[in-house]
N, CA and C of each residue as an Amber inpcrd file, in Angstrom:
protein
   201
   0.1270000 -36.7090000  14.7750000  -0.3990000 -35.6670000  14.0550000
  -0.8020000 -34.1900000  14.8100000  -0.2810000 -33.3690000  14.3900000
  -0.8060000 -31.7970000  15.6040000  -1.8870000 -31.6690000  15.0670000
  -2.7960000 -31.2290000  15.8170000  -3.9550000 -30.7040000  15.7270000
  -4.2220000 -29.5480000  15.9550000  -4.8950000 -28.5920000  14.7490000
  -4.9570000 -26.9610000  15.4090000  -6.2800000 -27.0830000  15.3200000
  -6.5090000 -26.0430000  16.5370000  -8.1670000 -25.6640000  16.4000000
  -8.4400000 -24.4740000  15.3280000  -9.5640000 -24.3210000  15.1570000
 -10.2630000 -23.5670000  14.3440000  -9.7000000 -21.8980000  14.4040000
  -9.8640000 -21.6480000  15.6840000  -9.3140000 -19.9670000  15.9730000
  -7.5540000 -19.9980000  15.3310000  -7.0630000 -21.1180000  15.7770000
  -5.6840000 -20.6110000  15.3760000  -5.7780000 -20.9060000  13.5220000
  -6.2530000 -21.3790000  12.7510000  -6.1510000 -21.4030000  11.7450000
  -6.7600000 -19.9590000  11.0460000  -7.9510000 -19.5720000  11.6430000
  -8.5410000 -18.1310000  10.9620000  -7.6420000 -17.1190000  11.5390000
  -6.4200000 -17.0520000  12.7640000  -5.5680000 -16.1400000  13.1190000
  -4.8480000 -16.1390000  11.8960000  -3.8640000 -17.6090000  11.9090000
  -3.1530000 -17.1220000  10.5210000  -3.5120000 -16.8170000   9.2010000
  -4.7180000 -17.0160000   8.6010000  -5.2000000 -16.4820000   7.5760000
  -5.5300000 -14.7860000   7.6230000  -5.9240000 -14.7130000   9.0600000
  -6.2200000 -12.9070000   9.1690000  -4.8660000 -12.2660000   8.9560000
  -3.6740000 -12.9020000   9.7390000  -2.1600000 -12.2930000   9.6390000
  -1.8550000 -12.6070000   7.8320000  -2.0630000 -13.0920000   7.3630000
  -1.7330000 -13.4060000   6.0380000  -2.0580000 -12.4870000   5.1840000
  -3.7980000 -12.2410000   5.4030000  -4.3740000 -11.2540000   4.5960000
  -4.1720000  -9.7450000   5.1860000  -3.5460000  -9.5920000   5.9490000
  -3.1100000  -8.4840000   6.7220000  -1.7150000  -8.2730000   5.9740000
  -0.8810000  -9.0280000   5.8300000   0.2280000  -8.5470000   5.2810000
   0.1960000  -8.6100000   3.9210000  -0.8140000  -9.5760000   3.1360000
  -0.7650000  -9.0160000   1.8070000  -1.4850000  -7.6810000   1.6320000
  -2.3440000  -7.4300000   2.3310000  -2.9510000  -6.1250000   2.1240000
  -1.5880000  -4.9630000   2.0560000  -1.0320000  -4.9060000   3.0740000
  -0.0250000  -3.9430000   3.2280000   1.0440000  -3.6870000   2.5240000
   1.2540000  -4.7150000   2.3570000   2.5940000  -5.1900000   1.0450000
   1.9710000  -4.4070000  -0.5310000   0.3500000  -4.9220000  -0.6200000
   0.2530000  -4.3730000  -1.8520000   0.1010000  -2.6850000  -1.7520000
  -0.1910000  -2.4370000  -0.5810000   0.0560000  -0.6170000  -0.5050000
   1.2600000  -0.3050000  -0.4350000   2.2810000  -0.5590000   0.3630000
   3.3160000  -0.3000000   0.0400000   4.0000000  -0.2380000  -1.4980000
   3.6080000  -1.6640000  -2.0850000   4.3990000  -1.3100000  -3.3160000
   3.6290000  -0.0630000  -4.4340000   2.3710000  -0.0350000  -4.0150000
   1.9330000   0.8810000  -4.9350000   2.2850000   2.3030000  -4.4250000
   2.5760000   2.7030000  -3.3500000   3.3500000   3.8090000  -2.3820000
   4.7370000   3.5340000  -2.8520000   5.6160000   2.9240000  -3.1170000
   6.5710000   3.0330000  -3.4550000   6.8440000   3.5880000  -4.8510000
   5.8780000   2.6070000  -5.9560000   6.1260000   3.0990000  -7.3050000
   5.4940000   4.4060000  -7.5560000   4.6020000   5.3130000  -7.0120000
   4.1750000   6.5500000  -6.9580000   5.3690000   7.3200000  -6.4970000
   5.8880000   7.0380000  -5.6330000   7.0780000   7.8140000  -5.1150000
   8.4620000   8.1190000  -6.3400000   8.5070000   6.9240000  -6.8070000
   9.8590000   6.4400000  -7.5380000   9.1850000   6.8800000  -8.9160000
   8.2720000   7.5040000  -9.3920000   7.9300000   8.3220000 -10.5900000
   8.0610000   9.6070000 -10.6320000   8.0980000   9.8600000 -12.1430000
   8.7060000  11.2830000 -12.6240000   7.5520000  12.2150000 -11.7740000
   8.1450000  12.9100000 -10.9710000   7.0900000  14.0580000 -10.8240000
   6.5560000  14.2760000  -9.9160000   6.9560000  12.9910000  -8.9380000
   6.5870000  13.0760000  -7.4660000   7.4240000  13.1460000  -6.4980000
   7.3930000  13.7250000  -5.3040000   8.4270000  14.3670000  -4.2980000
   7.3640000  13.7420000  -2.9350000   8.3180000  14.0270000  -1.8770000
   7.8440000  14.1640000  -0.7330000   8.1100000  15.1120000   0.7350000
   7.1470000  15.4080000   1.1030000   7.1560000  16.6840000   1.8650000
   7.3210000  15.9980000   3.2680000   8.2540000  15.8850000   3.8300000
   8.8350000  15.7550000   5.3540000   8.2320000  16.1370000   6.5760000
   7.9020000  17.5090000   6.4180000   7.2910000  17.8810000   7.1460000
   5.6920000  17.9210000   7.5870000   5.1980000  17.8290000   6.3670000
   3.6670000  17.4210000   6.1660000   3.5830000  15.7870000   6.1090000
   4.7070000  15.1890000   5.7850000   4.3940000  13.9210000   5.6160000
   3.6680000  13.3760000   4.5710000   3.5860000  13.9350000   3.3530000
   2.5680000  13.7650000   2.2660000   3.1610000  13.8860000   1.0210000
   2.6800000  13.0940000   0.1240000   3.5530000  13.0590000  -1.4300000
   2.9660000  14.4030000  -1.9860000   3.5640000  14.7160000  -3.1140000
   3.5590000  16.0110000  -3.5320000   3.8810000  15.9860000  -5.2310000
   3.2910000  16.4450000  -5.9100000   3.2490000  16.3020000  -7.0290000
   2.0440000  17.7010000  -7.7720000   2.2210000  18.2890000  -9.0760000
   1.3920000  18.7220000  -9.6840000   0.3470000  18.1000000 -10.0830000
  -0.9460000  19.2000000 -10.0340000  -2.1960000  18.2780000 -10.5250000
  -2.0870000  17.6270000 -11.7870000  -1.3580000  18.1230000 -12.5870000
  -1.1890000  17.4360000 -13.9540000  -0.1740000  16.1570000 -13.9570000
   0.5590000  15.8890000 -13.0190000   0.8050000  15.0850000 -12.5710000
   0.1780000  13.8650000 -12.0000000  -0.5270000  14.2840000 -11.0790000
  -1.2930000  13.3090000 -10.1700000  -2.4880000  12.8220000 -10.9850000
  -3.1230000  13.7250000 -12.0910000  -4.1190000  13.0510000 -12.8750000
  -3.6860000  12.2770000 -14.2690000  -2.3890000  12.4660000 -14.6520000
  -1.8330000  11.6220000 -15.3770000  -1.7000000  10.0030000 -14.7410000
  -1.2400000  10.1440000 -13.8090000  -0.8850000   9.2180000 -12.5230000
  -2.0900000   8.3830000 -12.6260000  -3.0010000   8.7710000 -11.5800000
  -4.2830000   8.4290000 -11.5010000  -4.9100000   7.9880000 -12.7530000
  -5.1730000   8.1810000 -13.6270000  -5.8210000   7.6230000 -14.8110000
  -5.4120000   6.2200000 -15.0330000  -4.0360000   5.8500000 -15.0710000
  -3.1990000   4.8240000 -14.9170000  -3.1880000   3.7620000 -14.1130000
  -3.0620000   4.4620000 -12.7010000  -3.1400000   3.8480000 -10.9340000
  -3.7850000   4.1250000 -10.4300000  -5.5080000   3.9980000 -10.5600000
  -6.1760000   4.4120000  -9.9420000  -6.3570000   3.9930000  -8.6610000
  -5.4750000   3.1890000  -8.0580000  -5.1210000   2.6540000  -6.6220000
  -4.5430000   3.6230000  -5.8550000  -3.6790000   4.1750000  -6.2900000
  -2.7540000   5.4540000  -5.8220000  -3.2820000   6.5650000  -5.2700000
  -5.0790000   6.7080000  -5.1380000  -5.7590000   7.9280000  -5.4520000
  -5.7110000   8.0270000  -3.7330000  -5.4430000   7.0600000  -2.8270000
  -5.6650000   7.0750000  -1.1840000  -4.2020000   7.7140000  -1.0930000
  -3.4170000   7.9590000  -1.5430000  -2.0160000   8.8350000  -1.2680000
  -2.0730000   9.9870000  -1.8510000
């Protein structure tokens, strides 16, 4: 039987949490960009949309506010 020390177990949990966190952000971001009215500005590296499009989207998807 293989024994793992506590720090190895905690490190694995930390990596899993990191992966889950950024995977969720990626899904939110790609959904946003694939939605009607949104675009991408390569020069400034930002999502673009009119205020009306943003407001309507954020009403339904508040987690996207960070983008």
